[in-house]
Amino acid sequence: MLAGLAEVQGLDDVQEIVDRVCRRVAEIGPFRTVLLSLYFGEDIYIGLEGGDESLRLAFWQTAQTRSHAQRATKRARIWRNHRLPDTHICFIPADSTIPFGPSFRASEAGDGSDGSEWQPDDRLMVFVRGNDGEVRGVLSLDDPVDGKRPNRDDLGSLVTIDSFMKLIGVLIHNRHLAGKLRESEERYAAVVEQGHEGFLIARDGIVLFANRQVGRLIGLDAEGLVGMHLDEVIVEEARLPLPGEREGKLRGPDGRSVDVAVRTSTIRFAGQTAILIAVADITERKRSLSELVRAQKMDSVGTLASGVAHDFNNLLGGILGYASLLRAGNVSAEAVARYSKSIEKAADRASDLTRQLLGIVRDERVQVALFPVGRVLDEVATLLEETIDPSIRIEVDAADALPHIVGDESQIHQVVLNVCLNARDAMPDGGSLRLTARRGEAQDWPSVILTISDTGRGMDADTLDRVFDPFYTTNKDSGGTGLGLYMAYRVVERHGGSINIESAPDGGATRHGTTVEIVLPASAGVEAMLETSDETEQEGGGGVILLVDDEELIRDVCSEMLRGLGYDVVTVCDGQEAVDAVKEAPDRFVTVVLDIAMPVMNGRVAAGHIRAIAPELPILFSSGHDLDTALGDTKGLPAARCLKKPYRIEDLRRTLGEMV
């Protein structure tokens, strides 16, 4: 017995141990047929010594068809009715009512004629228990070499087999658990350590574990993250379209960071509740998406291009017409005032149109400010009226005294425009497009609800389920990118709002069309604050202003404005000349009015040189481009302000009055 135990102790493979045990038991018995069947959950091991493989297969197939509960019930019945006292040995006679599967072969040693010989259907079993004391299987013995039934009063070798199986049961159970542990560790290594997803485990905000992929993402040993606070490692930024997924940045101790998608779940770790954080690198996804979103924005511009050109021509026609009337002379003072007012109004409309187009192609950074939503609806409606088919009627209804939206006006403008362009596509034969705004009903969360409704062909349930998916479009033939509503979803989510769509396809008598409802956070009491802001005009000033612009027309008109405000003016046409002028007389100027996009040296570079010469000299940046993009990292300069072209003399007076 000890030799048999030593033989299997050095083995790790459970099936090999089971086969060796069967051979050793046949030698101890001795029995010609020994079958050992063990069950550990869904794992089944069948060992056979003697007999052929068909017998092993038959037992295997039978075991597969029975549940754990069925096997336990049968074993309990055998134990209760046929076990020998103080042993795990059970004698089951041929006339037992307990059902069995495949039969062992008949004895080759005796014919059973005297009734004492071994009968083919007799069963001799030894129960096998695991390390937990639970019955884990049965050792079945058949066909003794001498053909005699074992004597119940003199068990002989059965006692040795019984003792042997007590030890073997524990050993096999331990080997099985060790094997499962190895499999678990291998799966862990394959999934957690070799995969492309990073995993962190944290409790009470402290990182307890980080896998190698996390280290690879930030370029250092993941062990360096253990002990850090989770807020130092992951900064969540926005919710992504997938349920439970957010966008964020994974940061290392050295400040290196990478864009990641973040998912969290609750687990048990080291016997306590912890948080599992899965992170996936989305740098390439964001880059590709950024390019596609920009393409979608340009697609919006292209869609509106012909209408914009038509509108600009009308505006230029009005400006040139009134200017020619003024040049003709013999115009009364009242007519001069009227013509000038009309030119100014046309220029304002052209400026608004340019600003709206720039807003479409701006980047995705949220520039938080307060703004009235009615202005956005009016601007989009005006733009659409001048660019889309006139058979589509556009209505705007914004409730009075709405709280102001907290967010990025240009991005909300883009959201409304994207939804409206989708509505236009759904009404090829004309229809009605209605834009409304009302106050949100929740008292503890100020909000504004935008509703955009059309009478188009509507969407079916399958389309509605995918409407926010990136690249999903029903207008492939017309060049749709499938990014319009996805981009709207992202922007609204970034603003802490929500977007919902209801739609009914054209069904004859049934009302059809689509309604998009957008809920955006607002700021209570903003209206009064804005309406009571100081509107007192600043007085003109004195001193010399350095005016820097490469466009002669702008230099001329701005010089006239500045002189009208009481300033002396020195004009130059590029950044290098401006730097030279300040270097020559650093105390001469009270302010520099500086264009940004210029040849030779642009305004950003020039501002840096001027600051080095005269650190306290105020600088007023001016540009027709989007100022956030044009200014770049010069926004942090002290004593610097921005004024967007085109501007009136009142705008110039107010801004300079605040600076000088």
XYZ file of C-alpha atoms in Angstrom:
660
model
C 0.000 0.000 0.000
C 2.762 2.413 0.906
C 4.547 1.631 -2.341
C 1.368 2.385 -4.260
C 0.917 5.640 -2.413
C 4.517 6.677 -3.075
C 4.073 5.818 -6.743
C 1.266 8.330 -7.278
C 2.397 11.076 -4.906
C 4.857 12.391 -7.451
C 2.194 12.744 -10.164
C 0.197 15.890 -10.949
C -2.140 14.699 -13.701
C -5.350 13.413 -12.051
C -6.281 11.037 -14.869
C -2.853 9.419 -14.736
C -3.181 9.013 -10.953
C -6.619 7.374 -11.370
C -5.253 4.869 -13.921
C -2.249 4.020 -11.688
C -4.553 3.482 -8.678
C -6.667 1.011 -10.657
C -3.584 -1.030 -11.559
C -2.312 -1.007 -7.978
C -5.734 -2.085 -6.576
C -5.898 -4.976 -9.081
C -2.554 -6.136 -7.731
C -3.604 -5.815 -4.073
C -7.013 -7.513 -4.589
C -6.410 -9.297 -6.685
C -9.280 -8.513 -9.108
C -9.275 -8.775 -12.854
C -11.527 -5.734 -13.322
C -11.184 -2.508 -11.340
C -13.058 0.691 -12.236
C -12.637 3.996 -10.379
C -15.115 6.801 -11.103
C -14.606 10.224 -9.477
C -16.730 13.358 -9.724
C -15.584 16.896 -8.918
C -18.349 19.199 -10.059
C -18.455 19.009 -13.841
C -15.094 17.212 -13.994
C -15.368 13.413 -14.262
C -12.486 10.915 -14.139
C -12.915 7.251 -15.118
C -10.081 4.776 -14.517
C -10.168 1.141 -15.670
C -7.913 -1.878 -15.209
C -9.059 -5.006 -17.030
C -11.879 -5.002 -19.507
C -11.707 -3.026 -22.720
C -12.195 0.633 -23.596
C -15.833 0.057 -24.471
C -16.519 -0.535 -20.792
C -14.786 2.721 -19.803
C -16.722 4.570 -22.528
C -20.007 3.070 -21.365
C -19.392 4.250 -17.798
C -18.331 7.683 -19.092
C -21.504 8.092 -21.143
C -23.662 6.994 -18.226
C -21.919 9.453 -15.905
C -22.497 12.286 -18.367
C -26.259 11.723 -18.362
C -26.702 11.845 -14.598
C -26.794 14.930 -12.451
C -24.880 15.409 -9.235
C -28.144 15.077 -7.278
C -28.986 11.748 -8.953
C -25.544 10.337 -8.184
C -25.723 11.527 -4.562
C -29.153 9.922 -4.060
C -27.984 6.579 -5.421
C -24.794 6.581 -3.308
C -26.788 7.398 -0.168
C -29.068 4.419 -0.802
C -26.123 2.044 -1.322
C -24.398 3.371 1.816
C -27.532 2.925 3.893
C -28.454 -0.598 2.707
C -25.218 -2.353 1.815
C -22.226 -0.863 3.663
C -20.154 -3.036 5.958
C -19.832 -1.474 9.415
C -16.753 0.643 10.088
C -15.652 0.533 6.448
C -16.351 2.235 3.109
C -16.982 -1.196 1.550
C -20.408 -2.070 0.132
C -21.685 -5.475 -1.104
C -24.602 -5.158 -3.528
C -26.195 -8.500 -4.428
C -27.517 -9.274 -7.879
C -31.124 -9.109 -6.680
C -30.760 -5.521 -5.455
C -33.365 -3.056 -6.775
C -30.746 -0.357 -7.128
C -30.340 0.332 -10.863
C -26.899 0.085 -12.450
C -25.538 0.900 -15.844
C -23.076 -1.269 -17.765
C -22.472 -4.764 -16.297
C -19.058 -6.211 -15.613
C -18.191 -9.408 -17.420
C -18.894 -12.825 -15.883
C -16.325 -14.585 -13.717
C -13.734 -16.577 -15.575
C -12.799 -18.522 -12.408
C -16.119 -20.084 -11.518
C -19.539 -20.874 -12.968
C -21.522 -19.864 -9.881
C -23.350 -23.180 -9.750
C -23.016 -23.542 -5.968
C -24.292 -20.093 -5.223
C -21.131 -19.109 -3.451
C -19.239 -18.180 -6.511
C -19.058 -14.617 -7.762
C -22.159 -13.712 -9.734
C -21.850 -11.516 -12.870
C -24.281 -8.923 -11.554
C -22.936 -8.775 -8.000
C -21.357 -5.426 -7.111
C -18.467 -4.814 -4.765
C -17.735 -1.110 -4.152
C -15.469 1.013 -2.027
C -16.623 4.604 -1.500
C -13.978 7.315 -2.001
C -14.047 10.553 0.006
C -12.222 13.778 -0.756
C -10.310 16.127 1.540
C -13.610 17.681 2.623
C -15.054 14.340 3.787
C -17.636 14.309 1.003
C -18.093 11.187 -1.139
C -16.392 11.998 -4.446
C -16.636 8.651 -6.225
C -16.715 4.860 -6.160
C -14.142 2.127 -6.693
C -15.909 -0.852 -8.302
C -14.276 -4.311 -8.078
C -15.187 -7.351 -10.199
C -14.023 -10.758 -11.261
C -11.727 -11.911 -8.406
C -8.844 -14.035 -9.588
C -9.967 -17.040 -7.500
C -13.596 -16.602 -8.524
C -14.712 -16.583 -4.873
C -16.984 -14.035 -3.245
C -15.053 -12.147 -0.526
C -15.917 -13.284 2.975
C -17.705 -10.574 4.973
C -16.167 -11.934 8.145
C -12.657 -12.114 6.709
C -12.238 -9.224 4.250
C -8.575 -9.884 3.712
C -7.152 -7.611 1.026
C -10.332 -5.480 0.979
C -9.244 -3.914 4.268
C -5.993 -2.856 2.649
C -7.857 -1.499 -0.385
C -10.255 0.407 1.881
C -7.383 2.039 3.793
C -5.525 2.741 0.567
C -8.533 4.514 -0.982
C -9.013 6.698 2.125
C -5.579 8.164 1.513
C -5.889 8.186 -2.257
C -9.207 10.043 -2.167
C -7.637 12.942 -0.283
C -4.558 12.950 -2.522
C -6.587 12.934 -5.750
C -8.868 15.700 -4.476
C -5.835 17.839 -3.614
C -4.297 17.205 -7.042
C -7.581 18.114 -8.703
C -7.793 21.396 -6.781
C -4.158 22.161 -7.573
C -4.834 21.509 -11.255
C -7.857 23.789 -11.217
C -5.778 26.441 -9.513
C -3.121 26.147 -12.224
C -5.793 26.415 -14.919
C -7.208 29.468 -13.175
C -3.768 31.053 -12.970
C -3.116 30.302 -16.632
C -6.440 31.835 -17.600
C -5.659 34.794 -15.392
C -2.264 35.213 -17.054
C -3.794 34.899 -20.521
C -6.634 37.336 -19.845
C -5.220 39.748 -17.281
C -1.507 39.854 -18.053
C -1.291 39.067 -21.764
C -4.419 40.847 -23.004
C -4.692 44.315 -24.503
C -6.868 45.638 -21.673
C -5.476 47.130 -18.499
C -6.867 46.173 -15.085
C -6.579 47.888 -11.727
C -8.055 46.868 -8.384
C -8.726 49.498 -5.743
C -10.260 49.655 -2.293
C -11.116 52.847 -0.434
C -9.634 54.798 -3.340
C -6.172 53.158 -3.064
C -4.717 51.077 -5.919
C -4.006 47.519 -4.715
C -3.095 45.925 -8.036
C -2.301 46.928 -11.618
C -1.571 44.481 -14.437
C 1.298 44.717 -16.906
C -0.825 46.289 -19.641
C -1.465 49.298 -17.393
C 2.293 49.667 -17.065
C 2.767 49.328 -20.810
C 0.196 52.054 -21.457
C 2.041 54.619 -19.346
C 5.546 53.310 -19.983
C 6.573 52.124 -16.528
C 6.377 49.208 -14.108
C 2.766 48.774 -12.992
C 4.004 48.112 -9.444
C 4.740 51.819 -9.242
C 0.997 52.514 -9.211
C 0.278 50.348 -6.167
C -0.443 52.525 -3.145
C -1.372 55.579 -5.188
C -4.814 57.150 -4.842
C -7.121 56.210 -7.705
C -7.820 59.876 -8.494
C -4.104 60.296 -9.204
C -4.153 57.421 -11.687
C -7.440 57.818 -13.575
C -9.248 61.039 -14.416
C -12.701 60.382 -15.875
C -13.839 63.001 -18.353
C -17.004 62.017 -20.209
C -19.499 59.218 -20.686
C -19.162 57.140 -23.845
C -22.038 55.646 -25.847
C -21.476 52.103 -24.532
C -23.392 51.383 -21.280
C -21.206 51.768 -18.213
C -18.234 53.099 -20.180
C -16.601 56.471 -19.642
C -13.731 58.297 -21.244
C -10.765 59.331 -19.145
C -7.011 59.627 -18.859
C -4.674 57.084 -17.297
C -1.771 58.884 -15.623
C 1.533 57.641 -14.259
C 3.611 59.064 -11.398
C 5.800 60.872 -13.934
C 2.822 62.744 -15.382
C 2.613 60.710 -18.590
C -1.006 60.093 -19.629
C -2.993 58.215 -22.264
C -6.635 58.430 -23.349
C -8.608 55.386 -22.174
C -12.126 53.996 -22.003
C -12.957 53.149 -18.372
C -15.338 50.476 -17.043
C -15.811 49.594 -13.377
C -17.377 46.721 -11.449
C -17.488 45.440 -7.876
C -15.537 42.267 -7.010
C -14.204 40.325 -4.027
C -10.449 40.716 -3.605
C -8.438 39.271 -0.718
C -11.695 38.478 1.063
C -13.088 42.011 0.890
C -15.146 44.106 -1.500
C -13.069 46.052 -4.028
C -13.459 47.903 -7.319
C -12.175 46.427 -10.595
C -11.318 49.089 -13.167
C -10.781 48.010 -16.776
C -9.059 50.503 -19.080
C -8.546 50.281 -22.840
C -6.347 52.564 -24.935
C -8.539 54.690 -27.215
C -5.858 57.021 -28.534
C -6.130 55.718 -32.083
C -9.917 55.531 -31.855
C -10.075 59.182 -30.776
C -7.693 60.259 -33.509
C -9.694 58.471 -36.204
C -12.958 59.693 -34.774
C -11.650 63.257 -34.573
C -10.762 63.136 -38.259
C -14.154 61.708 -39.168
C -16.010 64.204 -36.992
C -14.119 67.013 -38.674
C -15.054 65.528 -42.035
C -18.682 65.482 -40.882
C -18.437 69.139 -39.864
C -17.003 70.039 -43.246
C -19.813 68.032 -44.800
C -22.237 70.315 -42.948
C -20.445 73.350 -44.348
C -20.537 71.850 -47.828
C -24.245 71.155 -47.471
C -24.869 74.813 -46.624
C -22.284 76.277 -49.016
C -24.561 77.273 -51.885
C -27.046 78.938 -49.543
C -24.253 80.748 -47.702
C -22.783 82.045 -50.970
C -26.219 83.271 -52.044
C -26.735 85.049 -48.734
C -23.278 86.663 -48.829
C -23.923 87.947 -52.339
C -27.165 89.524 -51.166
C -25.375 91.167 -48.225
C -22.519 92.422 -50.415
C -25.067 93.738 -52.900
C -26.684 95.804 -50.188
C -23.331 97.105 -48.867
C -22.025 98.060 -52.335
C -25.349 99.603 -53.307
C -25.569 101.872 -50.289
C -21.846 102.726 -50.526
C -22.308 103.808 -54.176
C -25.271 106.002 -53.189
C -23.110 107.704 -50.542
C -20.334 108.301 -53.069
C -22.760 109.800 -55.558
C -23.116 112.898 -53.340
C -26.166 115.172 -52.943
C -27.385 112.916 -50.136
C -29.258 114.380 -47.195
C -27.993 113.931 -43.673
C -31.045 111.783 -42.914
C -30.282 109.529 -45.917
C -26.605 109.266 -44.916
C -27.644 108.050 -41.476
C -30.140 105.589 -42.991
C -27.669 104.244 -45.565
C -24.939 103.902 -42.918
C -27.320 102.019 -40.625
C -28.219 99.624 -43.452
C -24.537 99.003 -44.267
C -23.856 98.317 -40.603
C -26.808 95.926 -40.398
C -25.644 94.014 -43.489
C -22.119 93.760 -42.048
C -23.550 92.438 -38.774
C -25.451 89.732 -40.653
C -22.320 88.774 -42.597
C -20.333 88.636 -39.343
C -22.961 86.430 -37.718
C -22.966 84.085 -40.698
C -19.170 83.809 -40.579
C -19.229 83.145 -36.842
C -21.812 80.390 -37.313
C -19.710 78.696 -39.985
C -16.616 78.935 -37.767
C -18.643 77.421 -34.934
C -19.365 74.375 -37.092
C -15.690 73.571 -37.662
C -14.357 74.396 -34.192
C -12.675 71.673 -32.151
C -14.454 69.666 -29.447
C -13.113 71.447 -26.359
C -15.901 72.662 -24.121
C -15.608 76.431 -23.566
C -17.980 76.955 -20.642
C -19.939 80.204 -20.585
C -23.492 81.417 -20.036
C -25.673 82.034 -23.080
C -29.386 82.293 -23.948
C -30.660 79.247 -25.816
C -33.125 81.380 -27.772
C -30.185 82.980 -29.556
C -28.939 79.569 -30.711
C -32.355 78.595 -32.045
C -32.745 81.910 -33.853
C -29.286 81.659 -35.431
C -29.832 78.097 -36.638
C -33.276 78.960 -37.973
C -31.886 81.999 -39.840
C -29.064 79.916 -41.303
C -31.462 77.187 -42.435
C -33.973 79.624 -43.916
C -31.227 80.958 -46.155
C -29.737 77.589 -47.134
C -32.328 74.767 -47.313
C -35.345 74.124 -49.532
C -37.975 76.836 -48.906
C -40.688 74.153 -49.016
C -39.657 73.325 -45.427
C -41.377 75.729 -43.024
C -39.296 76.636 -39.960
C -40.869 77.780 -36.687
C -39.114 78.910 -33.509
C -40.834 79.180 -30.148
C -38.633 79.934 -27.133
C -40.412 80.604 -23.839
C -39.841 83.931 -22.112
C -37.420 84.383 -19.204
C -35.601 81.091 -19.708
C -32.493 80.498 -17.584
C -29.233 80.692 -19.492
C -27.461 77.521 -20.622
C -24.162 76.638 -18.948
C -21.833 75.317 -21.644
C -20.218 75.871 -25.020
C -22.507 77.883 -27.272
C -20.820 76.876 -30.524
C -21.083 73.175 -29.704
C -24.760 73.423 -28.783
C -25.219 75.381 -32.008
C -23.640 72.423 -33.860
C -25.908 69.928 -32.056
C -29.064 71.812 -33.043
C -27.789 72.239 -36.607
C -26.965 68.505 -36.932
C -30.442 67.506 -35.755
C -32.061 70.030 -38.096
C -30.042 68.802 -41.091
C -31.208 65.251 -40.310
C -34.762 66.573 -40.212
C -34.239 68.281 -43.578
C -33.085 64.982 -45.100
C -36.250 63.315 -43.791
C -38.453 65.843 -45.651
C -37.380 65.702 -49.333
C -40.845 66.875 -50.398
C -41.102 69.646 -47.822
C -42.759 69.799 -44.452
C -42.563 71.539 -41.104
C -39.576 71.941 -38.750
C -40.332 73.294 -35.296
C -37.725 74.392 -32.719
C -38.920 75.081 -29.181
C -37.336 75.756 -25.787
C -38.931 75.562 -22.350
C -37.859 75.480 -18.730
C -37.156 72.045 -17.205
C -39.638 70.807 -14.611
C -37.149 69.648 -11.937
C -36.943 72.352 -9.276
C -33.644 71.170 -7.771
C -31.856 70.944 -11.128
C -32.296 74.035 -13.335
C -32.471 72.994 -16.955
C -33.739 73.975 -20.369
C -35.448 71.503 -22.702
C -34.940 71.936 -26.446
C -37.389 70.149 -28.713
C -36.833 69.767 -32.458
C -39.772 68.207 -34.320
C -40.269 67.458 -37.991
C -43.025 65.984 -40.148
C -40.637 63.787 -42.128
C -40.780 60.107 -42.933
C -39.771 58.994 -39.426
C -37.747 55.988 -38.300
C -38.623 52.382 -37.510
C -37.673 50.643 -34.253
C -34.480 49.082 -35.662
C -33.207 52.464 -36.869
C -34.064 54.103 -33.531
C -32.036 51.460 -31.679
C -28.916 52.387 -33.664
C -29.492 56.081 -34.229
C -26.616 57.161 -31.931
C -24.136 54.564 -33.214
C -21.098 56.118 -34.898
C -21.042 55.708 -38.699
C -24.627 54.437 -38.822
C -26.542 56.256 -41.548
C -29.632 55.711 -43.659
C -28.371 58.241 -46.237
C -25.332 56.410 -47.653
C -26.379 57.216 -51.221
C -26.285 60.935 -50.463
C -22.873 60.737 -48.755
C -24.032 60.651 -45.127
C -21.219 59.960 -42.642
C -23.371 58.641 -39.786
C -21.633 60.950 -37.315
C -24.148 63.788 -36.947
C -26.285 62.315 -34.154
C -23.325 60.497 -32.596
C -21.536 63.823 -32.305
C -24.702 65.407 -30.876
C -24.867 62.634 -28.273
C -21.232 63.173 -27.247
C -21.625 66.945 -26.940
C -24.825 66.732 -24.894
C -23.309 64.108 -22.587
C -20.182 66.260 -22.137
C -22.474 69.076 -21.012
C -24.120 66.832 -18.399
C -27.398 66.676 -20.315
C -29.436 64.025 -22.081
C -30.870 63.477 -25.542
C -33.888 61.358 -26.452
C -35.567 60.618 -29.775
C -39.140 59.533 -30.523
C -40.154 58.711 -34.069
C -42.965 57.136 -36.039
C -42.529 56.050 -39.672
C -44.978 57.168 -42.318
C -48.037 54.999 -41.830
C -50.723 56.671 -43.871
C -53.313 58.001 -41.443
C -50.947 57.721 -38.494
C -49.083 60.899 -37.605
C -45.465 60.479 -38.596
C -42.241 62.354 -38.019
C -39.450 62.626 -35.459
C -39.085 64.560 -32.206
C -35.678 65.074 -30.593
C -35.660 66.286 -26.992
C -32.434 67.681 -25.552
C -32.149 68.508 -21.831
C -29.292 70.862 -20.894
C -28.237 72.156 -17.471
C -28.923 75.840 -16.857
C -28.013 78.415 -14.243
C -30.859 79.813 -12.161
C -31.066 83.594 -11.810
C -28.603 84.287 -14.598
C -31.024 86.451 -16.564
C -31.198 89.155 -13.929
C -27.454 89.119 -13.427
C -26.811 89.569 -17.141
C -29.544 92.116 -17.644
C -28.265 94.312 -14.812
C -24.628 94.201 -15.870
C -22.837 97.522 -16.191
C -23.638 98.985 -19.613
C -21.934 102.309 -18.985
C -19.742 103.176 -21.960
C -16.093 103.736 -21.244
C -14.736 107.137 -22.152
C -12.103 107.532 -24.846
C -8.508 107.709 -23.782
C -5.247 109.330 -24.675
C -1.708 108.305 -25.542
C -0.169 106.430 -28.434
C -1.454 103.025 -29.607
C 0.616 100.727 -31.820
C -1.731 99.207 -34.436
C -0.397 96.049 -36.104
C -2.292 94.501 -39.052
C -1.262 93.238 -42.477
C -4.573 94.301 -44.075
C -4.483 97.940 -45.212
C -8.243 98.374 -45.047
C -8.281 97.258 -41.404
C -5.371 99.554 -40.539
C -7.144 102.501 -42.120
C -10.547 102.016 -40.524
C -9.139 101.054 -37.100
C -6.843 104.111 -37.155
C -9.854 106.332 -37.773
C -11.716 104.701 -34.885
C -8.779 105.103 -32.507
C -8.240 108.737 -33.448
C -11.939 109.298 -32.941
C -11.522 107.922 -29.443
C -8.728 110.409 -28.704
C -5.652 108.240 -29.264
C -2.622 108.869 -31.421
C -1.835 105.924 -33.693
C 1.335 104.353 -35.099
C 0.639 101.664 -37.724
C 2.852 98.779 -38.875
C 2.021 95.813 -41.118
C 3.631 92.750 -39.476
C 4.887 91.341 -36.169
C 8.572 92.060 -36.797
C 7.901 95.771 -37.373
C 5.858 95.812 -34.164
C 8.712 94.268 -32.158
C 11.164 96.785 -33.663
C 8.867 99.714 -32.803
C 8.517 98.610 -29.168
C 12.239 97.914 -28.879
C 13.004 101.427 -30.166
C 10.654 103.134 -27.675
C 9.359 100.635 -25.041
C 7.653 103.365 -22.952
C 5.991 105.181 -25.859
C 2.843 103.057 -26.273
C -0.126 102.673 -23.931
C -1.453 99.588 -25.800
C -0.645 97.346 -28.761
C -3.576 96.309 -30.995
C -2.173 93.132 -32.549
C -3.514 91.029 -35.410
C -2.724 87.308 -35.071
C -2.417 85.922 -38.616
C 0.274 87.972 -40.402
C 3.245 87.332 -42.692
C 6.903 87.646 -41.619
C 6.037 87.226 -37.916
C 2.585 86.331 -36.613
C 0.924 87.906 -33.608
C 1.600 85.038 -31.188
C 5.350 85.181 -31.749
C 5.404 88.975 -31.755
C 3.535 89.087 -28.434
C 6.212 86.938 -26.810
C 9.001 89.268 -28.000
C 7.059 92.376 -26.952
C 6.496 90.907 -23.492
C 10.226 90.301 -23.141
C 10.875 93.985 -23.898
C 7.902 95.565 -22.063
C 6.357 93.042 -19.640
C 3.516 95.336 -18.497
C 2.508 96.715 -21.912
C -1.186 95.818 -22.549
C -1.862 93.800 -25.722
C -5.232 93.628 -27.481
C -5.338 90.630 -29.825
C -7.656 90.908 -32.808
C -8.498 88.300 -35.446
C -11.186 87.171 -37.823
C -10.338 83.542 -37.018
C -11.658 81.561 -34.077
C -9.770 83.221 -31.212
C -9.280 80.057 -29.125
C -7.588 78.341 -32.056
C -5.680 81.411 -33.215
C -4.320 82.414 -29.815
C -3.042 78.992 -28.730
C -0.899 79.275 -25.583
C -0.820 83.104 -25.578
C -4.135 83.231 -23.716
C -2.320 83.175 -20.389
C -0.376 86.387 -21.048
C -0.961 89.071 -18.386
C -2.664 92.320 -19.416
C -3.918 90.759 -22.652
C -7.449 90.897 -24.077
C -9.133 89.659 -27.246
C -11.440 91.419 -29.708
C -12.952 89.487 -32.574
C -13.227 91.055 -36.030
C -15.310 92.703 -37.252
C -16.048 95.150 -34.441
C -17.683 98.542 -33.964
C -16.124 101.653 -32.477
C -18.235 101.020 -29.361
C -16.611 97.590 -28.930
C -13.157 99.130 -29.319
C -13.925 101.937 -26.868
C -15.215 99.558 -24.204
C -12.332 97.067 -24.480
C -9.603 99.723 -24.484
C -11.280 101.528 -21.599
C -11.049 98.337 -19.541
C -7.366 97.862 -20.422
C -5.740 101.306 -20.420
